[in-house]
């Protein structure tokens, strides 16, 4: 088949769509972010997410979030059936705005931490975790 | 009510006033996600701990909202400040309405 201009554009658009798929956060992830931020813009900055690069067992993946000025930190697993993981709200007597826990990941995916800072702005950090065995049963 | 739920908490016995103490908590709970199916293909209903709070002498240290993506036997580690001697109170809230509580005293050295 001759490569016409129209055909080239079609191929290009198709390739873009396919390559974009794994990175397109599911609608429920966006909903969860919107519910947390109230639609405010999410920048990057004072929030850190520590997660292993490779997790052998998706049933228990240790993660740690920290920030200097966050009031709340929400953790999302974008590839899970329900993306919400946990929300940490720091009180008056929290010595540091940091916490760690263990989470379930259904498969290789991006884990997001979104922090609400004291000045009301939102920042996020993300890590890709490769999961050898998923942790959602089924 | 989920059976065999047992909270375990590690808090230093004493600390200097205003010092940072690291607190580790673990509660044995199956945290059924609501995603799994049994042998007959029926979905096992969700049963998790959905909220955890830690208070010191009535002041909040941390509140955590837990979702099904938290592992079995939820483990949480965080840092608190103890301005005076007193009691750390830990509370877990189950989906079924059960509330699990435990407390630890800390002295000022």
Short mmCIF file of C-alpha atoms in Angstrom, two decimals:
data_model
loop_
_atom_site.label_atom_id
_atom_site.label_comp_id
_atom_site.label_asym_id
_atom_site.label_seq_id
_atom_site.Cartn_x
_atom_site.Cartn_y
_atom_site.Cartn_z
CA UNK A 1 0.00 0.00 0.00
CA UNK A 2 1.22 3.41 -0.85
CA UNK A 3 1.95 5.61 2.10
CA UNK A 4 -0.27 8.59 1.55
CA UNK A 5 -0.33 11.62 3.78
CA UNK A 6 -3.68 10.54 5.21
CA UNK A 7 -2.43 7.04 5.94
CA UNK A 8 0.70 8.41 7.65
CA UNK A 9 -1.41 10.58 9.92
CA UNK A 10 -3.62 7.63 10.80
CA UNK A 11 -0.64 5.50 11.72
CA UNK A 12 0.81 8.32 13.79
CA UNK A 13 -2.40 8.85 15.72
CA UNK A 14 -2.75 5.11 16.30
CA UNK A 15 0.78 4.82 17.63
CA UNK A 16 0.20 7.78 19.92
CA UNK A 17 -2.95 6.21 21.32
CA UNK A 18 -1.28 2.86 21.96
CA UNK A 19 1.80 4.33 23.58
CA UNK A 20 -0.35 6.64 25.66
CA UNK A 21 -2.48 3.85 27.08
CA UNK A 22 -0.35 2.70 30.02
CA UNK A 23 0.15 6.25 31.15
CA UNK A 24 -3.45 7.30 30.92
CA UNK A 25 -4.70 7.32 34.48
CA UNK A 26 -8.07 5.67 34.71
CA UNK A 27 -11.11 7.84 35.19
CA UNK A 28 -11.44 6.68 38.78
CA UNK A 29 -7.91 7.87 39.55
CA UNK A 30 -8.80 11.30 38.23
CA UNK A 31 -11.99 11.24 40.26
CA UNK A 32 -10.06 10.39 43.41
CA UNK A 33 -7.57 13.19 42.75
CA UNK A 34 -10.38 15.66 42.05
CA UNK A 35 -12.19 14.64 45.24
CA UNK A 36 -9.03 15.27 47.25
CA UNK A 37 -7.88 18.51 45.61
CA UNK A 38 -11.28 19.96 44.78
CA UNK A 39 -10.06 20.52 41.24
CA UNK A 40 -7.04 22.60 42.27
CA UNK A 41 -3.89 22.34 40.22
CA UNK A 42 -1.33 19.79 41.41
CA UNK A 43 2.28 20.85 41.10
CA UNK A 44 5.45 19.15 42.20
CA UNK A 45 7.51 19.97 45.24
CA UNK A 46 7.54 19.19 48.90
CA UNK A 47 6.41 15.59 48.98
CA UNK A 48 8.44 12.42 48.82
CA UNK A 49 7.31 8.90 48.09
CA UNK A 50 9.62 6.01 48.78
CA UNK A 51 8.65 2.70 47.21
CA UNK A 52 10.68 -0.24 45.95
CA UNK A 53 11.53 -0.31 42.25
CA UNK A 54 10.62 -3.97 42.06
CA UNK A 55 8.18 -5.65 44.40
CA UNK A 56 8.22 -9.42 44.30
CA UNK A 57 4.91 -9.76 46.06
CA UNK A 58 2.17 -7.28 45.27
CA UNK A 59 0.32 -8.28 48.42
CA UNK A 60 2.61 -6.33 50.65
CA UNK A 61 4.66 -3.51 49.21
CA UNK A 62 6.31 -1.22 51.76
CA UNK A 63 5.91 2.47 51.01
CA UNK A 64 6.81 5.64 52.84
CA UNK A 65 5.54 9.17 52.32
CA UNK A 66 7.07 12.28 53.77
CA UNK A 67 6.88 16.02 53.44
CA UNK A 68 7.94 19.06 55.46
CA UNK A 69 4.77 21.08 55.33
CA UNK A 70 1.97 18.74 54.36
CA UNK A 71 -1.29 18.67 56.26
CA UNK A 72 -2.58 15.62 54.46
CA UNK A 73 -1.03 13.11 52.09
CA UNK A 74 -3.09 10.84 49.89
CA UNK A 75 -1.61 7.75 48.27
CA UNK A 76 -3.04 6.36 45.03
CA UNK A 77 -2.22 3.21 43.11
CA UNK A 78 -3.23 4.13 39.58
CA UNK A 79 -3.39 0.54 38.32
CA UNK A 80 -5.50 -0.97 41.10
CA UNK A 81 -9.21 -1.78 40.65
CA UNK A 82 -9.87 0.98 43.19
CA UNK A 83 -7.01 3.46 43.09
CA UNK A 84 -7.36 4.91 46.59
CA UNK A 85 -4.85 3.46 49.03
CA UNK A 86 -4.73 5.63 52.11
CA UNK A 87 -4.96 9.21 53.33
CA UNK A 88 -2.70 10.37 56.15
CA UNK A 89 -3.88 13.40 58.13
CA UNK A 90 -1.27 14.82 60.44
CA UNK A 91 -2.42 16.26 63.75
CA UNK A 92 -0.91 18.77 66.13
CA UNK A 93 1.41 16.33 67.82
CA UNK A 94 2.81 14.70 64.70
CA UNK A 95 6.57 15.15 65.02
CA UNK A 96 7.16 14.73 61.31
CA UNK A 97 4.88 14.68 58.32
CA UNK A 98 5.91 11.18 57.45
CA UNK A 99 4.40 7.74 57.69
CA UNK A 100 5.01 4.31 56.29
CA UNK A 101 2.77 1.36 55.66
CA UNK A 102 2.38 -1.69 53.42
CA UNK A 103 0.07 -1.71 50.45
CA UNK A 104 -1.35 -4.04 47.81
CA UNK A 105 -0.60 -3.52 44.13
CA UNK A 106 -2.48 -5.38 41.41
CA UNK A 107 0.42 -5.19 38.97
CA UNK A 108 3.21 -3.01 37.64
CA UNK A 109 1.99 0.55 37.90
CA UNK A 110 2.59 4.09 39.08
CA UNK A 111 2.03 4.91 42.72
CA UNK A 112 1.13 8.53 43.41
CA UNK A 113 1.41 10.59 46.56
CA UNK A 114 -0.50 13.87 46.61
CA UNK A 115 0.05 16.22 49.49
CA UNK A 116 -2.05 19.11 50.66
CA UNK A 117 0.37 21.68 52.02
CA UNK A 118 -0.23 24.15 54.81
CA UNK A 119 -0.67 26.99 52.32
CA UNK A 120 -3.50 25.08 50.66
CA UNK A 121 -1.64 24.10 47.50
CA UNK A 122 -1.23 20.55 46.25
CA UNK A 123 1.92 18.75 45.17
CA UNK A 124 2.50 15.25 43.97
CA UNK A 125 5.23 12.67 43.59
CA UNK A 126 5.09 9.39 41.75
CA UNK A 127 7.06 6.17 41.57
CA UNK A 128 6.77 3.26 39.19
CA UNK A 129 6.73 -0.08 40.97
CA UNK A 130 7.28 -3.30 39.05
CA UNK A 131 5.22 -6.09 40.54
CA UNK A 132 6.09 -9.72 39.89
CA UNK A 133 3.02 -11.26 41.53
CA UNK A 134 -0.11 -9.13 41.75
CA UNK A 135 -1.89 -8.67 45.02
CA UNK A 136 -5.59 -8.62 44.30
CA UNK A 137 -6.46 -12.29 44.33
CA UNK A 138 -8.78 -13.40 41.55
CA UNK B 1 -16.92 -9.00 63.41
CA UNK B 2 -13.64 -10.13 62.06
CA UNK B 3 -12.14 -12.72 64.35
CA UNK B 4 -8.74 -12.74 65.95
CA UNK B 5 -8.16 -9.03 65.76
CA UNK B 6 -5.25 -8.15 67.97
CA UNK B 7 -3.63 -4.73 68.01
CA UNK B 8 0.08 -4.45 68.71
CA UNK B 9 1.83 -1.18 69.33
CA UNK B 10 5.44 -0.28 69.98
CA UNK B 11 6.08 2.95 71.86
CA UNK B 12 9.26 3.82 73.78
CA UNK B 13 8.76 3.62 77.56
CA UNK B 14 10.24 7.04 78.13
CA UNK B 15 11.42 10.07 76.20
CA UNK B 16 12.69 13.58 76.85
CA UNK B 17 9.93 16.20 76.89
CA UNK B 18 9.14 17.41 73.38
CA UNK B 19 11.22 14.69 71.84
CA UNK B 20 10.28 12.78 68.72
CA UNK B 21 9.24 9.20 69.29
CA UNK B 22 8.72 6.64 66.57
CA UNK B 23 5.55 4.62 66.94
CA UNK B 24 4.91 1.36 65.14
CA UNK B 25 1.49 -0.20 65.08
CA UNK B 26 0.22 -3.43 63.65
CA UNK B 27 -3.21 -4.97 63.93
CA UNK B 28 -3.96 -8.51 62.85
CA UNK B 29 -6.86 -8.23 60.44
CA UNK B 30 -7.47 -10.00 57.17
CA UNK B 31 -8.41 -6.78 55.32
CA UNK B 32 -10.65 -8.57 52.82
CA UNK B 33 -10.54 -6.30 49.78
CA UNK B 34 -13.88 -7.17 48.22
CA UNK B 35 -12.05 -8.08 45.00
CA UNK B 36 -11.34 -11.72 45.69
CA UNK B 37 -13.59 -14.63 44.81
CA UNK B 38 -14.09 -17.89 46.66
CA UNK B 39 -13.90 -21.34 45.06
CA UNK B 40 -17.44 -21.06 43.71
CA UNK B 41 -16.75 -17.72 42.04
CA UNK B 42 -18.70 -15.65 44.52
CA UNK B 43 -17.17 -12.35 45.52
CA UNK B 44 -16.01 -12.36 49.15
CA UNK B 45 -17.51 -9.24 50.68
CA UNK B 46 -15.22 -6.41 51.70
CA UNK B 47 -14.25 -6.31 55.35
CA UNK B 48 -11.47 -3.92 56.26
CA UNK B 49 -10.35 -1.47 58.88
CA UNK B 50 -11.20 1.86 57.30
CA UNK B 51 -9.82 4.34 59.79
CA UNK B 52 -7.05 4.62 62.35
CA UNK B 53 -6.38 7.40 64.82
CA UNK B 54 -3.67 8.08 67.35
CA UNK B 55 -4.11 10.65 70.11
CA UNK B 56 -1.86 11.78 72.92
CA UNK B 57 -3.62 13.13 76.02
CA UNK B 58 -6.58 14.06 73.82
CA UNK B 59 -4.53 15.81 71.11
CA UNK B 60 -4.51 14.25 67.67
CA UNK B 61 -1.23 12.86 66.37
CA UNK B 62 -2.34 11.25 63.13
CA UNK B 63 -5.45 10.03 61.43
CA UNK B 64 -5.24 7.56 58.58
CA UNK B 65 -8.05 6.63 56.21
CA UNK B 66 -7.43 3.10 54.98
CA UNK B 67 -8.72 1.61 51.74
CA UNK B 68 -8.85 -1.99 50.50
CA UNK B 69 -5.38 -1.54 48.99
CA UNK B 70 -3.80 -1.72 52.44
CA UNK B 71 -2.16 -5.09 53.08
CA UNK B 72 -3.39 -7.77 55.45
CA UNK B 73 -2.45 -6.97 59.05
CA UNK B 74 -2.20 -3.22 58.45
CA UNK B 75 1.10 -1.82 59.62
CA UNK B 76 1.62 1.88 60.25
CA UNK B 77 4.72 3.69 61.36
CA UNK B 78 4.86 7.39 62.18
CA UNK B 79 6.52 9.88 64.49
CA UNK B 80 4.91 11.68 67.38
CA UNK B 81 5.89 14.33 69.85
CA UNK B 82 5.36 13.85 73.57
CA UNK B 83 5.41 17.26 75.30
CA UNK B 84 4.64 15.70 78.68
CA UNK B 85 4.13 12.31 80.27
CA UNK B 86 0.89 10.75 79.26
CA UNK B 87 -0.94 8.19 77.27
CA UNK B 88 -0.99 7.40 73.58
CA UNK B 89 -4.39 6.12 72.59
CA UNK B 90 -4.76 4.09 69.41
CA UNK B 91 -8.10 3.36 67.78
CA UNK B 92 -8.97 1.25 64.76
CA UNK B 93 -12.42 1.38 63.16
CA UNK B 94 -13.70 -1.71 61.38
CA UNK B 95 -16.14 -1.73 58.44
CA UNK B 96 -18.59 -3.70 60.56
CA UNK B 97 -18.68 -1.01 63.23
CA UNK B 98 -16.27 -2.68 65.65
CA UNK B 99 -13.75 -0.42 67.30
CA UNK B 100 -10.43 -1.78 68.53
CA UNK B 101 -8.55 0.24 71.10
CA UNK B 102 -5.27 0.09 72.87
CA UNK B 103 -3.19 2.57 74.86
CA UNK B 104 0.44 2.98 75.89
CA UNK B 105 1.92 5.17 78.58
CA UNK B 106 5.06 7.16 78.09
CA UNK B 107 7.16 8.67 80.87
CA UNK B 108 9.37 11.73 80.64
CA UNK B 109 12.98 11.03 81.47
#
